[in-house]
PDB file of C-alpha atoms in Angstrom:
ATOM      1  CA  UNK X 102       0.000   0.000   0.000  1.00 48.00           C
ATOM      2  CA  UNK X 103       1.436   3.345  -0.851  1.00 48.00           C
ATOM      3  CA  UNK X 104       0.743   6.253   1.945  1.00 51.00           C
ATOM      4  CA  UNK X 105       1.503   9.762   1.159  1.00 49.00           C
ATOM      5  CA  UNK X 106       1.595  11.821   4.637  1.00 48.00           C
ATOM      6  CA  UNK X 107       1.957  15.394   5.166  1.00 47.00           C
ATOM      7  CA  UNK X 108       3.092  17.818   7.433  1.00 46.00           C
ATOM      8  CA  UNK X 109       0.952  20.524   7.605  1.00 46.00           C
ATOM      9  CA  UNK X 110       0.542  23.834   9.965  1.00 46.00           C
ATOM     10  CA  UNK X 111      -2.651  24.089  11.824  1.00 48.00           C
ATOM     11  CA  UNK X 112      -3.479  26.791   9.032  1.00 48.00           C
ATOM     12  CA  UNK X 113      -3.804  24.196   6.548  1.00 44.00           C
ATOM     13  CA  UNK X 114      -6.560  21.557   7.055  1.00 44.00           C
ATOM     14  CA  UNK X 115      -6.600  17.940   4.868  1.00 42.00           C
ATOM     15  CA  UNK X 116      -9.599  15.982   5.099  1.00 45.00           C
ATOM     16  CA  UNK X 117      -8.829  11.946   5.358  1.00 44.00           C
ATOM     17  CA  UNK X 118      -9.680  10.217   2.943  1.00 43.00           C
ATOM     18  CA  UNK X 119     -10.889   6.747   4.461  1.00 47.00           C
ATOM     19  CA  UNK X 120     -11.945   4.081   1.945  1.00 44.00           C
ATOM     20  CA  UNK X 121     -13.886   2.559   4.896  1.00 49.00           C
ATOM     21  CA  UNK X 122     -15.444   5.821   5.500  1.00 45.00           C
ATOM     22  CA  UNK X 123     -18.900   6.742   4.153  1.00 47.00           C
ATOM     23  CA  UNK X 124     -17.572   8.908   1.615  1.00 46.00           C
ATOM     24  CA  UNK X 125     -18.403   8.196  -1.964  1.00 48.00           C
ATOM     25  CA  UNK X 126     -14.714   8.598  -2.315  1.00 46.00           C
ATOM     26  CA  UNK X 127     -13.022   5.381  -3.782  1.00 46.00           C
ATOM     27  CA  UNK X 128      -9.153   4.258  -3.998  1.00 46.00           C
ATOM     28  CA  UNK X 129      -7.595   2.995  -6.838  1.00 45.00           C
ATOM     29  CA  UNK X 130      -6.971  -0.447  -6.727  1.00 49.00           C
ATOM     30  CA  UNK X 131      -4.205  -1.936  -6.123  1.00 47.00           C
ATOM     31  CA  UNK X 132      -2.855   1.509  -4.325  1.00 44.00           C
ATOM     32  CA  UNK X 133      -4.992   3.166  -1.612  1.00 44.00           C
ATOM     33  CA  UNK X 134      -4.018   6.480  -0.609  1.00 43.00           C
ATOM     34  CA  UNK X 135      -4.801   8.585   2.824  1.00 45.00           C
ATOM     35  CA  UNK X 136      -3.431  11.709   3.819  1.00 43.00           C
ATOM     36  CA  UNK X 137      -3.739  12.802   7.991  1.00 43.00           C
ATOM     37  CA  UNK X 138      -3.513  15.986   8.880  1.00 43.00           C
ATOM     38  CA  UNK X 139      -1.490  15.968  12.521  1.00 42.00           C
ATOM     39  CA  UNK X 140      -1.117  18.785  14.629  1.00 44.00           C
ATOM     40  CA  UNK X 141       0.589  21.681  14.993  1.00 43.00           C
ATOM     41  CA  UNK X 142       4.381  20.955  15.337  1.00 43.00           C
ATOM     42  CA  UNK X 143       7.578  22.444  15.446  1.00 46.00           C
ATOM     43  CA  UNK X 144       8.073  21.350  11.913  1.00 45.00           C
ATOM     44  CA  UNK X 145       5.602  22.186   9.299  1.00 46.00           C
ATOM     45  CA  UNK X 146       5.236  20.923   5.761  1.00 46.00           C
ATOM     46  CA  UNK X 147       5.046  24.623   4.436  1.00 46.00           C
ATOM     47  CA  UNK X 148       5.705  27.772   6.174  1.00 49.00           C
ATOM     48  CA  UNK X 149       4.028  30.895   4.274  1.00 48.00           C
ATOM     49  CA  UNK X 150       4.870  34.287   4.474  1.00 52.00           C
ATOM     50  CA  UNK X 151       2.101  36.818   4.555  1.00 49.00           C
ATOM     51  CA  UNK X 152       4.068  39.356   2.603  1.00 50.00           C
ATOM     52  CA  UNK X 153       5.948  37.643   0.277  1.00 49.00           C
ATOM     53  CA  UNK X 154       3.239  34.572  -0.038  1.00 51.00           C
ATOM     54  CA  UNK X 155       6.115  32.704  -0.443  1.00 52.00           C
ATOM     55  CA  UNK X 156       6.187  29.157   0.688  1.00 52.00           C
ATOM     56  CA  UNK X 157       9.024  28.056   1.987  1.00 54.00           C
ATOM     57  CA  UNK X 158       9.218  23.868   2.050  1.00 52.00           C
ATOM     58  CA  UNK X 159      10.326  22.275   5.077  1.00 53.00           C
ATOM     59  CA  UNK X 160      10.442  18.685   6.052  1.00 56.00           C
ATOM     60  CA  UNK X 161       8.293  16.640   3.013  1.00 51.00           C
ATOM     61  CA  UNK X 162       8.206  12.651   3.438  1.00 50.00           C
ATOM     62  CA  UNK X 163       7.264  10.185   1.490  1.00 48.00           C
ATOM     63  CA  UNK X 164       6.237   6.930   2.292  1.00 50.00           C
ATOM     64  CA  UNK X 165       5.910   3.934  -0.225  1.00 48.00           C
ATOM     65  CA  UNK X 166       4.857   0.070   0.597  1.00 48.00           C
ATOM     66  CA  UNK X 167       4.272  -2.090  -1.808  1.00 45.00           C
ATOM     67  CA  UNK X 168       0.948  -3.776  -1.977  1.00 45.00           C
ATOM     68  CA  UNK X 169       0.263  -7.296  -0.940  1.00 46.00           C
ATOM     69  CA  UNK X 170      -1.440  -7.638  -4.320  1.00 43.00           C
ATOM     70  CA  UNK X 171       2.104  -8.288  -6.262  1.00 43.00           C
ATOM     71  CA  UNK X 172       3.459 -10.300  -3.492  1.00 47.00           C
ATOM     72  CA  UNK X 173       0.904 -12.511  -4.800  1.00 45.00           C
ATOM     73  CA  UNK X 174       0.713 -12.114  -7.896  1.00 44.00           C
ATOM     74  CA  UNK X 175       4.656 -12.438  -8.041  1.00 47.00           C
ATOM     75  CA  UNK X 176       4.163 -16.074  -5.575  1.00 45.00           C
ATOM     76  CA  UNK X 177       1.381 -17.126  -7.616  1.00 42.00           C
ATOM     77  CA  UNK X 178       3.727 -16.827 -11.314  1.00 48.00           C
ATOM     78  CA  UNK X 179       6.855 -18.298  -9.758  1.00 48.00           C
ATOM     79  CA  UNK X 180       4.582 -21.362  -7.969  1.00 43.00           C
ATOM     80  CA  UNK X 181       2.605 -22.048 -11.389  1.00 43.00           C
ATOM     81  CA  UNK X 182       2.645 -25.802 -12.377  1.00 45.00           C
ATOM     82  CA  UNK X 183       2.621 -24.591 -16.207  1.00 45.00           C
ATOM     83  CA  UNK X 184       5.429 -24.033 -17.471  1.00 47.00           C
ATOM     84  CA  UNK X 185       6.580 -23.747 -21.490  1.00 53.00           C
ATOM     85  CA  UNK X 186       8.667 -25.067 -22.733  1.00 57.00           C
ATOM     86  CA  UNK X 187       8.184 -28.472 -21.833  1.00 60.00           C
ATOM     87  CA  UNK X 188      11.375 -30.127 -19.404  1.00 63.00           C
ATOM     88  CA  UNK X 189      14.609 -31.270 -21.630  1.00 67.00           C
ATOM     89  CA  UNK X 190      13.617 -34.520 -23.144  1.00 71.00           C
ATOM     90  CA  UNK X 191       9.806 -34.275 -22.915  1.00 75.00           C
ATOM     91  CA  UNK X 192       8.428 -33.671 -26.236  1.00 78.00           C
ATOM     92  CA  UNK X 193       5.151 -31.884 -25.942  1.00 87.00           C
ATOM     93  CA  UNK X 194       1.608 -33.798 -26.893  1.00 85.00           C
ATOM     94  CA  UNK X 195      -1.396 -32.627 -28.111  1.00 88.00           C
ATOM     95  CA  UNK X 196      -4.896 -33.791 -28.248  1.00 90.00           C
ATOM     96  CA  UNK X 197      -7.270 -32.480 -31.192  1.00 93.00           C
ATOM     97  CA  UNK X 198     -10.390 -33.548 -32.032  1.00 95.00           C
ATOM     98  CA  UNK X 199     -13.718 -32.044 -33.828  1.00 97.00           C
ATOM     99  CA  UNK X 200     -17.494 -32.251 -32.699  1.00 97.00           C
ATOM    100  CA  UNK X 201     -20.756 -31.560 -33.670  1.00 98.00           C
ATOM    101  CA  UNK X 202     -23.303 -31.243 -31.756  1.00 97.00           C
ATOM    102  CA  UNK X 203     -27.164 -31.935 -32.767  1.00 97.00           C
ATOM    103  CA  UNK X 204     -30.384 -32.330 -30.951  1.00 95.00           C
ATOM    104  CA  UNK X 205     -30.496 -35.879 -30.824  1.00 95.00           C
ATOM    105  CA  UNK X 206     -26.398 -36.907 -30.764  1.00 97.00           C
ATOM    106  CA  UNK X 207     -23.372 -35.340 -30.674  1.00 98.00           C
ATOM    107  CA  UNK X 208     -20.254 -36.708 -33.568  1.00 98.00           C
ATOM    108  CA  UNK X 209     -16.652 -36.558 -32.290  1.00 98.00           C
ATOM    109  CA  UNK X 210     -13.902 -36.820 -34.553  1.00 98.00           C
ATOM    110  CA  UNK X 211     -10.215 -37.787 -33.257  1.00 97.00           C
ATOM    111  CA  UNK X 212      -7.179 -38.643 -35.313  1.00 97.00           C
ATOM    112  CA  UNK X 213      -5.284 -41.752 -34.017  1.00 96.00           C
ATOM    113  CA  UNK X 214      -0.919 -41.742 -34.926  1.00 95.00           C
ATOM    114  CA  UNK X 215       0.252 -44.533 -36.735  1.00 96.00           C
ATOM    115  CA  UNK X 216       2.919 -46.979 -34.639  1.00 96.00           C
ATOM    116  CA  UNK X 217       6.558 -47.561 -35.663  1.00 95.00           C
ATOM    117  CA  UNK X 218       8.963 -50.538 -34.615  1.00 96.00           C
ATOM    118  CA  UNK X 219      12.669 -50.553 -34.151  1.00 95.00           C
ATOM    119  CA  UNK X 220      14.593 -52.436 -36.081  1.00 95.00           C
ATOM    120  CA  UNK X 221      18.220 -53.547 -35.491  1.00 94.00           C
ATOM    121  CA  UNK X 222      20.011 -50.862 -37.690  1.00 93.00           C
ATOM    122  CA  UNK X 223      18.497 -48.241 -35.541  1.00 91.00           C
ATOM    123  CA  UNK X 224      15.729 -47.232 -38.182  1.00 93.00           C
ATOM    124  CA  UNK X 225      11.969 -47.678 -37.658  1.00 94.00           C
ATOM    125  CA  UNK X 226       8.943 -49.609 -39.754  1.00 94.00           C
ATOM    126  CA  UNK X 227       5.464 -48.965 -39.970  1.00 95.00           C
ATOM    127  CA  UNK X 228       3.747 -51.482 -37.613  1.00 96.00           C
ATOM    128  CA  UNK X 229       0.063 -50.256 -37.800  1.00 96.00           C
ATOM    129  CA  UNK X 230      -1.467 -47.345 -39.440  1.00 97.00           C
ATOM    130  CA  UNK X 231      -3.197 -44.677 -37.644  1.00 97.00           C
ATOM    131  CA  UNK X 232      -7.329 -44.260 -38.255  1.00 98.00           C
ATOM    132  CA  UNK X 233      -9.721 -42.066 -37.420  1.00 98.00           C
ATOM    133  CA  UNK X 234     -12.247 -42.420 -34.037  1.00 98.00           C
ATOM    134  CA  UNK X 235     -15.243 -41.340 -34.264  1.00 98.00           C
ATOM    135  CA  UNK X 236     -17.593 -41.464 -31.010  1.00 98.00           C
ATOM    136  CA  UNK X 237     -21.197 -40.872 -30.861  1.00 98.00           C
ATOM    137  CA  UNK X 238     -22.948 -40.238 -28.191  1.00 97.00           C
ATOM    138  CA  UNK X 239     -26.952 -39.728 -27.799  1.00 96.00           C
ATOM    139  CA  UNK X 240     -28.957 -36.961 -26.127  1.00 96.00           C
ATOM    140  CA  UNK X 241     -29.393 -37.465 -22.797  1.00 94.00           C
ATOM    141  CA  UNK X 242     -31.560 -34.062 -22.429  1.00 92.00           C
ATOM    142  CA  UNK X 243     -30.979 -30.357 -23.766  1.00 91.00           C
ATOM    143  CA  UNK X 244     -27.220 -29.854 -24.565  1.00 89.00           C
ATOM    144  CA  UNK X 245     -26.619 -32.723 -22.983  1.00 94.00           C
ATOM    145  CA  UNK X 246     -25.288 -36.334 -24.011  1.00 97.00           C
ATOM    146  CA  UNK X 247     -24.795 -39.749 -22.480  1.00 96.00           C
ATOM    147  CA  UNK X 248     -21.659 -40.102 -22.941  1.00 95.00           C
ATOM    148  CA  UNK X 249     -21.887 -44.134 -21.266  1.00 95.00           C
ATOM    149  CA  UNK X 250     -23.865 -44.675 -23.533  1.00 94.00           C
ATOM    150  CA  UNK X 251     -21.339 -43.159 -26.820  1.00 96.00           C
ATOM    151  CA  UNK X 252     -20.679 -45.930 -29.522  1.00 97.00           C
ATOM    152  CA  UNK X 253     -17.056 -46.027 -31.220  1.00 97.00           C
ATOM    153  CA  UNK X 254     -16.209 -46.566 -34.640  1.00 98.00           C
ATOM    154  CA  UNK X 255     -12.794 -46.841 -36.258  1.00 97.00           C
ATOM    155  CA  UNK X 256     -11.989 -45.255 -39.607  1.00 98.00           C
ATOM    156  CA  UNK X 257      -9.349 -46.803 -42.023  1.00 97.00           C
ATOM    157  CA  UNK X 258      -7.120 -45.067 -44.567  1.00 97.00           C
ATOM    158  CA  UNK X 259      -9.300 -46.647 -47.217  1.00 97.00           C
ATOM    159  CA  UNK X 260     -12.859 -45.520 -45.535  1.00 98.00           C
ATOM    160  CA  UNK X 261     -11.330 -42.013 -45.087  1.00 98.00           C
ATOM    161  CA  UNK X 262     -10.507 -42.248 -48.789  1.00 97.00           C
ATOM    162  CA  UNK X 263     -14.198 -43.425 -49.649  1.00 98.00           C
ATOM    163  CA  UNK X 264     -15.742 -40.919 -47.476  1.00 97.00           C
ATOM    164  CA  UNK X 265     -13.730 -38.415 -48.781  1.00 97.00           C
ATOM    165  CA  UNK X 266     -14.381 -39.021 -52.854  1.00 97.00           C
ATOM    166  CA  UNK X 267     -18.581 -39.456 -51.868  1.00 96.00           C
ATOM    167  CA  UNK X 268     -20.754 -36.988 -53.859  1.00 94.00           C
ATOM    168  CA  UNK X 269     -23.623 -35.160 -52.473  1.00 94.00           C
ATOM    169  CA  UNK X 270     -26.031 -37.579 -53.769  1.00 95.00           C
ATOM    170  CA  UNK X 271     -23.817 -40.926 -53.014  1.00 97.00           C
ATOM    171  CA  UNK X 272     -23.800 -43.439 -49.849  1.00 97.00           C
ATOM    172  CA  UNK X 273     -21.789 -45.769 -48.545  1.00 98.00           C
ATOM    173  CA  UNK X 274     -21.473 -48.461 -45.577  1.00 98.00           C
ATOM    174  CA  UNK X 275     -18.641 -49.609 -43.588  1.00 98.00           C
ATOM    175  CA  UNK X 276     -18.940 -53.236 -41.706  1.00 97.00           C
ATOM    176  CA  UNK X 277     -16.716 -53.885 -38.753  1.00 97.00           C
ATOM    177  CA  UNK X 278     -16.246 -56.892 -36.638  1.00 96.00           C
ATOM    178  CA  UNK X 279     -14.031 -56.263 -33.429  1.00 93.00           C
ATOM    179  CA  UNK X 280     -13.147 -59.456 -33.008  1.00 94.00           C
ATOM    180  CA  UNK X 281     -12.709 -61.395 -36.043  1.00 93.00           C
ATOM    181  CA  UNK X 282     -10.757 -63.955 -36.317  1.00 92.00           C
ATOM    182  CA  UNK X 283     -10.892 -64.501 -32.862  1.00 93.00           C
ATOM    183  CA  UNK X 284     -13.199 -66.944 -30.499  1.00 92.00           C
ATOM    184  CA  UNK X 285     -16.145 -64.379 -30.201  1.00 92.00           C
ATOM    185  CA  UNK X 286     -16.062 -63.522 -34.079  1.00 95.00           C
ATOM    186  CA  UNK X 287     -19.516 -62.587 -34.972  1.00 94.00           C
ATOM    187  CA  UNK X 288     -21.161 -61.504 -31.321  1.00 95.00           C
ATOM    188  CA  UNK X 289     -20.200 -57.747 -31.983  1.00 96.00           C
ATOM    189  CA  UNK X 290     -21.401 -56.296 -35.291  1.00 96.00           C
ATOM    190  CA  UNK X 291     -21.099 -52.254 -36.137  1.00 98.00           C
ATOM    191  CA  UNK X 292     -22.549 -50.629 -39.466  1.00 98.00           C
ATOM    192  CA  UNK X 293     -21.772 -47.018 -40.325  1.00 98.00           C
ATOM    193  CA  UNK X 294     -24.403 -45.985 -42.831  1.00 98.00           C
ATOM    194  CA  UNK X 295     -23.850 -42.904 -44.457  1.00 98.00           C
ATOM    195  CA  UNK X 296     -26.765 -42.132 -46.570  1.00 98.00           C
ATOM    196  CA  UNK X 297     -27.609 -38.325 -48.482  1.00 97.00           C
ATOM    197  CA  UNK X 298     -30.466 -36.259 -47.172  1.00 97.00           C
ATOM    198  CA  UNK X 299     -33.554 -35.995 -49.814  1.00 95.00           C
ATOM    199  CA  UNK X 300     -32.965 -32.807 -51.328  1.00 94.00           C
ATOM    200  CA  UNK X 301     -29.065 -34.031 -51.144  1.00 93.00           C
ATOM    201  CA  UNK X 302     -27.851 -30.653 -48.640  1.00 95.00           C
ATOM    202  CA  UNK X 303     -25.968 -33.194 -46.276  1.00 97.00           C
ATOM    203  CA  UNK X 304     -25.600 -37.085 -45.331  1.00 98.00           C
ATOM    204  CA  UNK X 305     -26.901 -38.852 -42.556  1.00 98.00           C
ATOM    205  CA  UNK X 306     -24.415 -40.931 -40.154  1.00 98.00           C
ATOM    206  CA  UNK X 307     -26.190 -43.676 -38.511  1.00 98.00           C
ATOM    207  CA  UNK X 308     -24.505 -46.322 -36.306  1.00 98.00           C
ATOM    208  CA  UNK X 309     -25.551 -49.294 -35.532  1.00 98.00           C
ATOM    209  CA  UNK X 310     -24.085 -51.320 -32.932  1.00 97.00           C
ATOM    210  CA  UNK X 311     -25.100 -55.313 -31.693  1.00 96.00           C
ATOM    211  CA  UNK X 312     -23.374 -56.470 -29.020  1.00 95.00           C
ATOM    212  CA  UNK X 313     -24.528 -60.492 -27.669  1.00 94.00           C
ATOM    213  CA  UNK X 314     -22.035 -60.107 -25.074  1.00 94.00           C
ATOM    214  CA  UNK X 315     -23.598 -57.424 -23.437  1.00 93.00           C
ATOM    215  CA  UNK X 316     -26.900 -58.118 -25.041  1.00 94.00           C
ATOM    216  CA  UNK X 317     -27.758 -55.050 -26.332  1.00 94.00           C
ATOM    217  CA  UNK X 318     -28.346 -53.400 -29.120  1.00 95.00           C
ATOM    218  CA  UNK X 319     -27.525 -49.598 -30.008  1.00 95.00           C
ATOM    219  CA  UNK X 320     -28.753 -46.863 -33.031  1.00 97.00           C
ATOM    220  CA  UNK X 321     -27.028 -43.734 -33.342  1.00 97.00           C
ATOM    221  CA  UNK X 322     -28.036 -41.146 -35.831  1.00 97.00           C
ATOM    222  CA  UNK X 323     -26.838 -37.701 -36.405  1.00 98.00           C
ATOM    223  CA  UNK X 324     -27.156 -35.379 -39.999  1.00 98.00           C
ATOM    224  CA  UNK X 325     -24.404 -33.922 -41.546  1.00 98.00           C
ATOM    225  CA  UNK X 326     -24.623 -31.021 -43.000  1.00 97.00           C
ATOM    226  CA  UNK X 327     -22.892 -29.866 -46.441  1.00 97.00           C
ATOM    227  CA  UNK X 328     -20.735 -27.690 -44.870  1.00 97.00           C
ATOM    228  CA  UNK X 329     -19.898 -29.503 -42.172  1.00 98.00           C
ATOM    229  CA  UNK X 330     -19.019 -32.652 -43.952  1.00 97.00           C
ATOM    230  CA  UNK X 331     -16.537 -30.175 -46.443  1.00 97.00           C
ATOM    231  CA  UNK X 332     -14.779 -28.893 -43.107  1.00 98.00           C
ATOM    232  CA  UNK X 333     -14.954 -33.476 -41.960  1.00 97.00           C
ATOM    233  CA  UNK X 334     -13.465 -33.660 -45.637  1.00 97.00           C
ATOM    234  CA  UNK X 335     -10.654 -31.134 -45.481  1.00 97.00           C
ATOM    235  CA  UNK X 336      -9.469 -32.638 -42.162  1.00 97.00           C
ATOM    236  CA  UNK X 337      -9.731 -35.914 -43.598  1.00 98.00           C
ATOM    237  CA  UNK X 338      -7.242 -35.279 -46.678  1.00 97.00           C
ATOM    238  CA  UNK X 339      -5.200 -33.310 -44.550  1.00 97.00           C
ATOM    239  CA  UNK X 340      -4.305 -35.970 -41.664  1.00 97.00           C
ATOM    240  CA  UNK X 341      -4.260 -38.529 -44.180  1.00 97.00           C
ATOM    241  CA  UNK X 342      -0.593 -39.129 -44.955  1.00 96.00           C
ATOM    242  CA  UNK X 343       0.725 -38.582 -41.298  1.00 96.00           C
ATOM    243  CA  UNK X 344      -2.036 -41.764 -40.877  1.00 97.00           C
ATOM    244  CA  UNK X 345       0.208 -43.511 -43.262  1.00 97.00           C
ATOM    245  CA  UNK X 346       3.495 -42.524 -41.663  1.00 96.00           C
ATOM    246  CA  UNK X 347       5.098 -40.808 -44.599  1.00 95.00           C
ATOM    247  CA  UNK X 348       5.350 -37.781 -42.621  1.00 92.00           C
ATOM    248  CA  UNK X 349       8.118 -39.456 -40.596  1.00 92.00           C
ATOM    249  CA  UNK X 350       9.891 -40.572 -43.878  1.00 92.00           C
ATOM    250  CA  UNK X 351      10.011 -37.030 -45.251  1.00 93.00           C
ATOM    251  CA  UNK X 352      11.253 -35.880 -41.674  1.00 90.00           C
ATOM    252  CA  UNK X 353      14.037 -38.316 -42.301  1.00 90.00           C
ATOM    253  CA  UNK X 354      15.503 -37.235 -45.655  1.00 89.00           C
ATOM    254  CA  UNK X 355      18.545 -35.487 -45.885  1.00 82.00           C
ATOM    255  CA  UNK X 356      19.493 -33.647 -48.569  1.00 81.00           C
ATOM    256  CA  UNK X 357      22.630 -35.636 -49.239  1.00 70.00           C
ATOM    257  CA  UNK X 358      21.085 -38.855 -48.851  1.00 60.00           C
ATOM    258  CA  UNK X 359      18.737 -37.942 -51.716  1.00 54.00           C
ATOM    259  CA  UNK X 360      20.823 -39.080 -55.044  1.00 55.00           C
ATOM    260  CA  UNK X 361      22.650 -41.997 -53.757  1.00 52.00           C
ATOM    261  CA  UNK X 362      21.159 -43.470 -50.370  1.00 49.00           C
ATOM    262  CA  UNK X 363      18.597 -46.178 -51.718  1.00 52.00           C
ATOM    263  CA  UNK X 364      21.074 -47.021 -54.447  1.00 48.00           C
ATOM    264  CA  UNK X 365      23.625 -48.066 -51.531  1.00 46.00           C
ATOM    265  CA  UNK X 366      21.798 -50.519 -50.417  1.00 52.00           C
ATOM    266  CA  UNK X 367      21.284 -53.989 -53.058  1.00 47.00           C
ATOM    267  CA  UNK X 368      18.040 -54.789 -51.644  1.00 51.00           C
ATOM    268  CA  UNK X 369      16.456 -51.757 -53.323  1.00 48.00           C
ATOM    269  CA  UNK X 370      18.507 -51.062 -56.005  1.00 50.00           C
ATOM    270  CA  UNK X 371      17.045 -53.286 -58.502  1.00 51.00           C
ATOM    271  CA  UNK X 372      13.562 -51.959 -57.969  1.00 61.00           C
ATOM    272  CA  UNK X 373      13.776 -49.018 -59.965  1.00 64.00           C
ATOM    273  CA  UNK X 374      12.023 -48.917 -63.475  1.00 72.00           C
ATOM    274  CA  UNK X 375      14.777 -46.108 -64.508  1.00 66.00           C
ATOM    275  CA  UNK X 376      18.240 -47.943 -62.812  1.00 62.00           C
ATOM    276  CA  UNK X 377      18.099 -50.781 -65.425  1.00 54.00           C
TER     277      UNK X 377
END
């Protein structure tokens, strides 16, 4: 808090100014400022001359503390628990995802990365692709959604790539099994339906979702609209080749590797159509 106090002869009256007072008087946050008016002393602030009306200055102080609000402010920065960048050796991760919400369901859309192996010479292969989640959800009231109730389905390079090429007018229908080629092949069935509206301004996406294990049996349907399926689109072709991994590849070329490094090695050298 910073407090100015004068000195002042009898002469010379201050009025406080109390910010608990009545007075319609406010401070300034984060300063509040009062001036006292003491009595007469052997030292005064200002002595005047009633001739010369003069004023001659005396002893002036000047007090200044600094408000608690900084000391805060100050503890609360250096305390923070987010900091940026991340700690040496911690690359940062980020989470994206799209939704739309409608009246009856809600449509989330999440990009999955693809996974790499090592392999003994230090380099990495493609072990699975990446895909596409999407997770719908139905209403559970207004703005709201039952989200244990939400339904997942898993997109593949080649769906995206169907989706993606579908006209206005066109549908198409994706069948997954969760477990096939396994022991419970066949008690899980999904269907993604994605059919045009009437007047052909959007597509419907309806999933549908049997489950014997759990015995029950799930529809989820939310529409599309034409611009909102362009913006699905665009995301679509963009994540596309990082879903493949050749985003990692490109990372890895060097500019001198470029002309002579797949010709190095004898398993690849044959494979061109131009080498022979």
């Amino acid at each position: 808090m910073l407090q100015l106090q004068f000195l002042s002869s009898p002469r010379l009256s201050v009025q406080t100014l109390n910010p608990d007072s009545n007075s319609n008087t406010k401070p300034f946050p984060p300063f509040s400022f009062s001036f006292s008016s003491l009595k007469s002393t052997q030292t005064h602030a200002f002595k005047f001359n009633p001739l010369s009306l003069t004023p001659k200055p005396s002893n002036f102080s000047l007090k200044c503390r600094q408000s608690e609000y900084f000391d805060q402010k100050q503890r609360f920065n250096n305390s923070s628990p987010t900091s940026w960048p991340p700690p040496l050796g911690l690359p940062p991760r980020f989470y994206v995802g799209h939704s739309i919400y409608k009246g009856k369901a809600v449509l989330t859309v999440e990009p999955k990365a693809p996974e790499f192996v090592p392999l003994d010479s230090g380099a990495f292969k493609l072990s699975r692709e990446g895909f596409v989640l999407l997770q719908f959800a139905p209403a559970a009231g207004v703005r709201q959604y039952d989200w244990s109730r939400k339904q997942v389905f898993s997109l593949s390079v080649t769906e995206i790539g169907t989706l993606i090429s579908l006209r206005a007018r066109e549908s198409c229908e994706f069948f997954h099994d969760p477990f096939k080629g396994k022991s419970e092949e066949g008690k899980v069935r999904k269907v993604l339906k994605v059919e045009p509206f009437p007047d052909g301004s959007g597509h419907f996406f309806n999933l549908g979702v049997q489950n014997k294990l759990l015995n029950m049996d799930e529809n989820i349907s939310i529409p599309i609209t034409r611009a909102e399926f362009t913006v699905l689109n665009s995301a679509f072709s963009f994540i596309l080749p990082y879903l493949l991994g050749w985003h990692a590849y490109a990372n890895s070329i060097k500019p001198d590797e470029t002309s002579h490094g797949n010709n190095a090695n004898p398993r690849y050298g044959g494979d061109y159509e131009w080498s022979s």
